[in-house]
Short mmCIF file of C-alpha atoms and ligand atoms in Angstrom, two decimals:
data_model
loop_
_atom_site.label_atom_id
_atom_site.label_comp_id
_atom_site.label_asym_id
_atom_site.label_seq_id
_atom_site.Cartn_x
_atom_site.Cartn_y
_atom_site.Cartn_z
CA MET M 108 23.83 -12.65 -7.20
CA GLU M 109 23.09 -9.82 -9.45
CA ASP M 110 19.85 -8.01 -9.11
CA LYS M 111 17.04 -9.29 -11.46
CA LEU M 112 14.33 -6.92 -12.54
CA ILE M 113 11.02 -8.58 -13.78
CA LEU M 114 8.32 -6.63 -15.99
CA ALA M 115 5.13 -8.20 -15.02
CA ILE M 116 1.78 -7.73 -16.87
CA GLU M 117 -1.88 -8.93 -15.28
CA SER M 118 -4.94 -8.76 -17.24
CA SER M 119 -7.14 -11.78 -16.33
CA CYS M 120 -10.17 -10.00 -15.34
CA ASP M 121 -11.38 -6.67 -14.78
CA GLU M 122 -7.53 -5.05 -13.76
CA THR M 123 -5.04 -4.05 -16.36
CA ALA M 124 -2.07 -4.07 -14.21
CA ALA M 125 1.88 -3.76 -14.72
CA ALA M 126 4.64 -3.84 -12.34
CA VAL M 127 8.41 -3.98 -11.93
CA VAL M 128 9.95 -6.35 -9.32
CA LYS M 129 13.65 -6.74 -7.87
CA ASN M 130 14.42 -10.09 -7.04
CA GLY M 131 11.12 -11.37 -6.49
CA ARG M 132 10.16 -9.60 -3.37
CA THR M 133 11.08 -5.85 -3.63
CA VAL M 134 8.20 -3.99 -5.69
CA LEU M 135 9.61 -0.85 -7.67
CA SER M 136 6.11 -0.29 -9.02
CA ASN M 137 2.70 -1.48 -9.25
CA VAL M 138 0.19 0.05 -11.43
CA ILE M 139 -3.44 -1.18 -11.42
CA SER M 140 -6.01 0.48 -13.86
CA SER M 141 -9.45 -0.97 -12.32
CA GLN M 142 -12.27 -1.08 -14.42
CA ILE M 143 -14.67 -1.54 -11.51
CA ALA M 144 -16.71 1.64 -12.26
CA LEU M 145 -17.21 0.45 -15.87
CA HIS M 146 -18.52 -3.00 -15.03
CA THR M 147 -20.66 -1.58 -11.96
CA LEU M 148 -23.16 -0.44 -14.56
CA TYR M 149 -23.70 -3.96 -15.67
CA GLY M 150 -23.72 -5.33 -11.99
CA GLY M 151 -20.51 -7.53 -12.86
CA VAL M 152 -17.72 -8.12 -15.32
CA VAL M 153 -18.64 -8.07 -19.19
CA PRO M 154 -15.74 -9.80 -20.67
CA GLU M 155 -16.02 -8.23 -24.14
CA ILE M 156 -15.83 -4.49 -22.21
CA ALA M 157 -12.80 -5.87 -20.10
CA SER M 158 -10.91 -7.10 -22.96
CA ARG M 159 -11.44 -3.72 -24.99
CA LYS M 160 -10.39 -1.76 -22.03
CA HIS M 161 -7.33 -3.62 -21.69
CA VAL M 162 -6.58 -3.10 -25.18
CA GLU M 163 -6.80 0.68 -24.36
CA LYS M 164 -4.95 0.55 -21.31
CA VAL M 165 -2.47 -2.06 -21.35
CA ILE M 166 0.71 -0.13 -23.28
CA PRO M 167 0.00 3.10 -21.04
CA VAL M 168 -0.19 1.10 -17.47
CA ILE M 169 3.27 -0.56 -18.59
CA ASN M 170 4.81 2.65 -19.48
CA GLU M 171 3.64 3.74 -16.11
CA ALA M 172 5.23 0.89 -14.35
CA LEU M 173 8.58 1.09 -16.01
CA LYS M 174 8.52 4.93 -15.41
CA GLU M 175 7.61 4.73 -11.84
CA ALA M 176 10.45 2.22 -11.36
CA GLY M 177 12.86 4.42 -13.32
CA VAL M 178 13.81 1.57 -15.40
CA THR M 179 13.86 1.17 -19.11
CA LEU M 180 12.91 -1.97 -21.03
CA LYS M 181 16.64 -2.67 -21.72
CA GLU M 182 17.37 -2.79 -17.97
CA ILE M 183 14.47 -5.41 -17.52
CA ASP M 184 15.82 -9.13 -16.98
CA ALA M 185 12.44 -10.95 -18.32
CA VAL M 186 8.68 -10.18 -19.16
CA ALA M 187 6.45 -12.19 -16.78
CA VAL M 188 2.92 -12.25 -18.01
CA THR M 189 -0.63 -14.09 -16.59
CA TYR M 190 -1.60 -16.62 -18.99
CA GLY M 191 -4.35 -18.17 -17.27
CA PRO M 192 -6.58 -18.76 -15.50
CA GLY M 193 -9.19 -16.00 -16.31
CA LEU M 194 -11.36 -14.49 -19.15
CA VAL M 195 -9.49 -15.45 -22.30
CA GLY M 196 -10.38 -12.19 -24.10
CA ALA M 197 -8.78 -10.54 -21.46
CA LEU M 198 -5.84 -12.74 -20.82
CA LEU M 199 -5.26 -12.56 -24.72
CA VAL M 200 -4.39 -8.77 -24.54
CA GLY M 201 -1.46 -9.16 -21.80
CA VAL M 202 -0.16 -12.19 -23.16
CA ASN M 203 -0.07 -10.44 -26.59
CA ALA M 204 1.57 -7.34 -25.14
CA GLY M 205 4.15 -9.22 -22.88
CA LYS M 206 5.30 -11.18 -26.21
CA ALA M 207 5.80 -8.59 -28.27
CA LEU M 208 7.51 -6.40 -25.44
CA ALA M 209 9.81 -9.80 -24.68
CA TYR M 210 10.58 -9.89 -28.71
CA ALA M 211 11.02 -6.48 -29.32
CA ALA M 212 13.71 -6.13 -26.34
CA GLY M 213 14.90 -9.52 -26.73
CA LYS M 214 14.14 -10.48 -23.13
CA PRO M 215 13.17 -14.07 -22.03
CA LEU M 216 9.20 -14.39 -21.36
CA ILE M 217 7.57 -16.42 -18.52
CA GLY M 218 3.81 -17.23 -18.60
CA VAL M 219 2.44 -17.00 -14.87
CA HIS M 220 -0.40 -18.74 -13.24
CA HIS M 221 -2.62 -16.14 -11.85
CA ILE M 222 -3.23 -18.34 -8.60
CA GLU M 223 0.45 -18.85 -8.16
CA GLY M 224 0.85 -15.27 -8.28
CA HIS M 225 -1.76 -14.71 -5.38
CA VAL M 226 0.03 -17.23 -3.30
CA ALA M 227 3.40 -15.24 -4.14
CA ALA M 228 1.65 -11.90 -2.98
CA ASN M 229 2.84 -13.43 0.39
CA PHE M 230 6.39 -13.59 -0.15
CA ILE M 231 6.34 -9.83 -1.19
CA GLU M 232 4.87 -8.58 2.19
CA HIS M 233 6.61 -11.30 4.08
CA LYS M 234 10.18 -11.54 3.35
CA GLU M 235 11.21 -14.44 5.78
CA LEU M 236 8.24 -16.59 4.50
CA GLU M 237 9.54 -19.51 2.40
CA PRO M 238 7.72 -22.59 1.45
CA PRO M 239 6.60 -25.07 2.77
CA PHE M 240 3.36 -24.05 4.59
CA ALA M 241 -0.22 -24.29 3.91
CA CYS M 242 -2.39 -21.91 2.17
CA LEU M 243 -5.98 -20.83 1.75
CA VAL M 244 -6.40 -19.53 -1.75
CA VAL M 245 -9.64 -17.46 -2.06
CA SER M 246 -10.75 -15.36 -5.28
CA GLY M 247 -13.37 -14.42 -7.23
CA GLY M 248 -13.07 -17.68 -9.65
CA HIS M 249 -11.11 -19.87 -6.96
CA THR M 250 -10.99 -21.33 -3.66
CA HIS M 251 -8.41 -23.61 -3.16
CA LEU M 252 -6.69 -25.09 -0.06
CA VAL M 253 -3.17 -26.11 -0.95
CA GLU M 254 0.37 -27.44 0.58
CA VAL M 255 2.74 -24.93 -1.06
CA LEU M 256 5.72 -27.41 -1.23
CA ASP M 257 7.98 -25.05 -2.83
CA TYR M 258 7.84 -22.03 -4.85
CA GLY M 259 5.57 -22.65 -7.91
CA LYS M 260 4.83 -26.39 -6.48
CA PHE M 261 1.40 -27.21 -5.02
CA ASN M 262 -0.34 -30.10 -3.46
CA ILE M 263 -4.24 -29.54 -3.54
CA ILE M 264 -6.10 -30.56 -0.47
CA GLY M 265 -9.40 -28.98 -1.19
CA HIS M 266 -11.38 -26.95 -3.53
CA THR M 267 -14.92 -25.75 -4.16
CA ARG M 268 -17.24 -27.98 -5.56
CA ASP M 269 -19.58 -24.87 -6.98
CA ASP M 270 -19.23 -21.41 -6.40
CA ALA M 271 -15.89 -19.69 -5.44
CA ALA M 272 -15.83 -17.77 -1.78
CA GLY M 273 -15.90 -14.31 -3.92
CA GLU M 274 -18.41 -15.44 -6.13
CA ALA M 275 -20.74 -16.35 -3.38
CA PHE M 276 -19.91 -12.73 -2.16
CA ASP M 277 -20.65 -11.02 -5.50
CA LYS M 278 -23.99 -13.15 -5.85
CA VAL M 279 -25.46 -12.38 -2.46
CA ALA M 280 -24.33 -8.74 -2.59
CA ARG M 281 -26.47 -8.43 -5.93
CA ALA M 282 -29.47 -10.22 -4.29
CA ILE M 283 -29.16 -7.53 -1.16
CA GLY M 284 -28.81 -4.84 -3.61
CA LEU M 285 -25.60 -3.87 -2.44
CA GLY M 286 -24.00 -3.83 -6.07
CA TYR M 287 -20.51 -4.72 -7.62
CA PRO M 288 -18.10 -6.06 -6.78
CA GLY M 289 -19.76 -7.54 -3.70
CA GLY M 290 -16.94 -8.55 -1.40
CA PRO M 291 -15.87 -5.17 -0.34
CA LYS M 292 -19.45 -4.16 -0.12
CA ILE M 293 -20.30 -7.01 2.17
CA ASP M 294 -17.59 -6.43 4.48
CA ALA M 295 -18.20 -2.99 5.07
CA LYS M 296 -22.26 -3.55 5.54
CA ALA M 297 -21.41 -6.48 7.68
CA LYS M 298 -19.45 -4.36 10.20
CA GLU M 299 -22.97 -2.48 11.15
CA GLY M 300 -24.56 -6.13 11.74
CA ASN M 301 -24.78 -8.95 13.88
CA PRO M 302 -23.32 -12.15 12.71
CA ASP M 303 -25.20 -14.33 14.76
CA ALA M 304 -28.65 -12.80 13.94
CA ILE M 305 -29.57 -15.42 11.03
CA ARG M 306 -28.28 -19.01 11.14
CA PHE M 307 -26.97 -20.08 8.02
CA PRO M 308 -25.71 -23.82 7.11
CA LYS M 309 -22.07 -24.36 6.86
CA ALA M 310 -22.11 -26.59 3.86
CA LYS M 311 -19.64 -29.56 4.05
CA VAL M 312 -19.15 -31.92 1.35
CA GLU M 313 -19.70 -35.43 2.19
CA GLY M 314 -16.47 -37.60 2.21
CA ALA M 315 -14.24 -34.73 1.36
CA VAL M 316 -13.60 -32.83 4.49
CA TYR M 317 -11.44 -30.17 3.03
CA ASP M 318 -13.97 -29.27 0.25
CA PHE M 319 -16.02 -26.42 0.12
CA SER M 320 -19.73 -25.72 -1.26
CA PHE M 321 -21.20 -22.39 -1.39
CA SER M 322 -24.00 -22.56 -3.77
CA GLY M 323 -26.40 -24.07 -0.90
CA LEU M 324 -25.39 -20.96 1.44
CA LYS M 325 -26.29 -18.75 -1.46
CA SER M 326 -29.60 -20.52 -1.95
CA ALA M 327 -30.24 -20.10 1.54
CA VAL M 328 -29.71 -16.24 1.61
CA LEU M 329 -32.06 -16.16 -1.46
CA ASN M 330 -34.41 -18.37 0.23
CA TYR M 331 -34.56 -16.07 3.37
CA LEU M 332 -35.04 -13.03 1.46
CA ASN M 333 -37.83 -14.36 -0.97
CA HIS M 334 -39.65 -15.78 2.56
CA ALA M 335 -39.16 -12.09 4.23
CA LYS M 336 -40.73 -10.79 0.58
CA MET M 337 -43.61 -12.96 0.71
CA ASN M 338 -44.71 -12.34 4.25
CA ASN M 339 -43.88 -8.51 4.17
CA GLU M 340 -41.25 -8.86 6.90
CA PRO M 341 -38.38 -6.11 6.76
CA VAL M 342 -34.95 -7.64 6.13
CA ASN M 343 -31.79 -6.21 8.11
CA ASP M 344 -29.36 -6.08 5.51
CA ALA M 345 -26.57 -5.36 7.92
CA ASP M 346 -27.49 -8.50 9.94
CA LEU M 347 -27.62 -10.57 6.58
CA ALA M 348 -24.70 -9.52 5.20
CA ALA M 349 -22.95 -10.33 8.67
CA SER M 350 -24.67 -13.73 8.96
CA PHE M 351 -23.73 -14.51 5.57
CA GLN M 352 -20.11 -13.51 6.02
CA LYS M 353 -19.75 -15.39 9.46
CA ALA M 354 -20.99 -18.51 7.56
CA VAL M 355 -18.54 -18.32 4.77
CA VAL M 356 -15.45 -17.03 7.12
CA ASP M 357 -16.30 -19.99 9.70
CA VAL M 358 -15.74 -22.37 7.09
CA LEU M 359 -13.02 -21.45 5.64
CA THR M 360 -11.27 -21.31 8.91
CA GLU M 361 -12.19 -24.40 10.29
CA HIS M 362 -10.87 -25.97 7.01
CA SER M 363 -7.57 -24.28 6.94
CA MET M 364 -6.90 -24.89 10.58
CA ALA M 365 -8.04 -28.72 10.10
CA LEU M 366 -5.29 -29.20 7.46
CA VAL M 367 -2.59 -27.17 9.42
CA LYS M 368 -3.10 -29.42 12.66
CA GLU M 369 -3.64 -32.60 10.49
CA ARG M 370 -0.44 -32.05 8.71
CA GLY M 371 1.40 -30.31 11.51
CA TYR M 372 2.27 -27.05 9.32
CA LYS M 373 3.59 -24.21 11.85
CA LYS M 374 2.75 -21.60 8.85
CA LEU M 375 -0.58 -20.62 7.37
CA ALA M 376 -0.67 -18.08 4.60
CA ALA M 377 -4.35 -16.62 2.79
CA ALA M 378 -4.12 -15.20 -0.72
CA GLY M 379 -6.64 -14.06 -3.39
CA GLY M 380 -9.33 -11.06 -3.14
CA VAL M 381 -11.17 -12.41 -0.51
CA ALA M 382 -8.29 -12.57 1.71
CA SER M 383 -8.79 -8.92 1.84
CA ASN M 384 -12.20 -9.56 3.89
CA SER M 385 -11.81 -7.92 7.41
CA ALA M 386 -13.64 -10.67 9.25
CA LEU M 387 -11.92 -13.69 7.49
CA ARG M 388 -8.21 -11.84 8.32
CA ALA M 389 -9.40 -11.57 12.14
CA SER M 390 -10.75 -15.10 12.17
CA LEU M 391 -7.70 -16.72 10.60
CA GLU M 392 -5.34 -14.72 12.70
CA ALA M 393 -7.29 -15.65 16.18
CA ALA M 394 -7.38 -19.11 14.96
CA CYS M 395 -3.72 -19.27 14.10
CA LYS M 396 -2.85 -17.64 17.25
CA LYS M 397 -4.73 -20.07 19.71
CA ALA M 398 -2.94 -22.60 17.77
CA GLY M 399 0.64 -21.29 17.86
CA VAL M 400 0.65 -21.13 14.04
CA ALA M 401 2.30 -18.11 12.37
CA PHE M 402 -0.57 -16.41 10.07
CA TYR M 403 0.71 -14.90 6.38
CA VAL M 404 -1.55 -12.55 4.61
CA PRO M 405 -0.81 -9.58 2.17
CA SER M 406 -2.06 -6.40 2.48
CA PRO M 407 -5.59 -5.66 0.87
CA ILE M 408 -3.93 -4.04 -2.24
CA LEU M 409 -1.77 -7.24 -2.92
CA CYS M 410 -4.82 -9.69 -2.42
CA THR M 411 -6.89 -8.46 -5.12
CA ASP M 412 -5.56 -8.65 -8.70
CA ASN M 413 -2.13 -7.05 -9.43
CA ALA M 414 1.01 -7.47 -11.67
CA ALA M 415 3.57 -7.45 -8.58
CA MET M 416 2.28 -10.69 -7.40
CA ILE M 417 2.98 -12.03 -11.18
CA GLY M 418 6.30 -10.65 -10.90
CA CYS M 419 7.00 -12.42 -7.77
CA ALA M 420 6.10 -15.51 -9.18
CA GLY M 421 7.74 -15.01 -12.42
CA TYR M 422 10.86 -14.41 -10.73
CA TYR M 423 10.82 -18.12 -8.98
CA GLU M 424 9.82 -19.54 -12.48
CA TYR M 425 12.88 -17.64 -13.95
CA LEU M 426 15.52 -18.76 -11.46
CA LYS M 427 14.16 -22.29 -12.27
CA GLY M 428 14.78 -21.61 -15.84
CA VAL M 429 11.23 -21.81 -17.23
CA ARG M 430 10.97 -19.90 -20.36
CA SER M 431 7.76 -19.49 -22.55
CA GLY M 432 8.14 -19.59 -26.46
CA PRO M 433 6.84 -17.04 -28.91
CA ASP M 434 3.69 -19.54 -29.26
CA LEU M 435 2.58 -18.80 -25.50
CA ASN M 436 -1.09 -18.63 -25.55
CA ALA M 437 -3.81 -17.74 -22.97
CA VAL M 438 -5.16 -20.76 -21.23
CA PRO M 439 -8.63 -19.61 -19.77
CA ASN M 440 -9.54 -22.83 -17.46
CA LEU M 441 -5.50 -23.66 -16.53
CA LYS M 442 -5.36 -25.85 -13.25
CA LEU M 443 -3.00 -24.81 -10.54
CA GLY M 444 -0.03 -26.44 -10.84
CA GLU M 445 -0.29 -26.93 -14.37
CA ARG M 446 2.21 -25.54 -16.93
O1 KG4 L 1914 -8.44 -12.25 -6.44
P1 KG4 L 1914 -9.27 -11.31 -7.14
O2 KG4 L 1914 -9.27 -9.79 -7.12
O3 KG4 L 1914 -9.63 -11.88 -8.65
C1 KG4 L 1914 -9.72 -13.05 -9.11
O4 KG4 L 1914 -8.96 -13.54 -9.32
O5 KG4 L 1914 -11.05 -13.67 -8.81
O6 KG4 L 1914 -10.52 -11.72 -6.30
C2 KG4 L 1914 -11.84 -10.63 -6.77
C3 KG4 L 1914 -12.82 -11.39 -5.77
C4 KG4 L 1914 -14.47 -10.87 -5.85
O7 KG4 L 1914 -15.33 -11.77 -5.70
C5 KG4 L 1914 -14.44 -9.65 -4.83
O8 KG4 L 1914 -15.99 -9.78 -4.40
C6 KG4 L 1914 -13.92 -10.44 -3.71
O9 KG4 L 1914 -12.61 -11.08 -4.24
N1 KG4 L 1914 -13.28 -9.51 -2.74
C7 KG4 L 1914 -13.58 -9.62 -1.39
C8 KG4 L 1914 -13.08 -8.59 -0.71
N2 KG4 L 1914 -12.30 -7.70 -1.81
C9 KG4 L 1914 -12.59 -8.45 -2.98
N3 KG4 L 1914 -14.58 -10.42 -0.73
C10 KG4 L 1914 -14.82 -10.53 0.46
N4 KG4 L 1914 -14.28 -9.31 1.10
C11 KG4 L 1914 -13.71 -8.39 0.73
N5 KG4 L 1914 -13.39 -7.40 1.46
ZN1 ZN L 1915 -6.99 -12.80 -8.87
#
């Protein structure tokens, strides 16, 4: 089959990203313009500031991706763009840029589901990986345990009832005063601490063994901090970070392994920003090894938001014949598996 080149655009949150991907799994360029420094000032992503920054960066980032890949717009076979879920104003920038480029160059346009992209990051890193497999998707906005039945085809087994795993990391980091973005800060701090120093609750959802709940854990951390403050007791931030992280990692690992065992999967993948957490990677790896299950996870740069993953997911949609019309719109609360 002839080589297929996908130009991909991602702007769902605070990263303006563009990539050129060959045949779904070979990344020719992967340009990411992060807004982290900008949002750090406010302790979190400010949607309107994110949108404005995307407007400024989207064309330069796309140009850079084409240049790095050494291809022109004419040589591209299709334009793939994230159209949901995410911040509406942020998504609209990428969607509009993608539409304009596809229209001007006379190329097909493919709207891609952001979470489908996160899962697809595994295909880039692990050339031999093919569905079906079980996958834990953990990002700033999503926590899902799914069966990946085929490319772009999912069966949702469990999801969070309240906060997403990444959201819990971010909120707890803010409470300890580690700042934004919380995940990497807690990850680093936890390395200096004792994960068994403080026993935090591992939330279970009654009657739904695969579902997650992180708001109780977040409250437990806040209560711990308030209690210490009221009693004038010192708080060991490193122990707190390590103990909180362990509580999250243990639940994510237990649920993932339960799914793998119950359905007889021999392959487990992890995806999304939180999958770059060093403790989670180590825990899943060890549990899989023990269970004789192959474990897959993208390198950290492909776990957090990027456009290469959108190019990969877009390629498989392209092969299926999926095309978006000129009326493609942003869908901020797009559900996994929905088109
Ligand atoms: O996938 P992502 O880049 O964006 C969304 O789609 O949400 O995920 C961002 C989330 C943030 O909550 C961030 O704190 C978390 O992933 N994260 C981490 C780590 N790196 C990023 N969480 C834990 N440990 C990390 N090393
Ligand atoms: Zn994401």
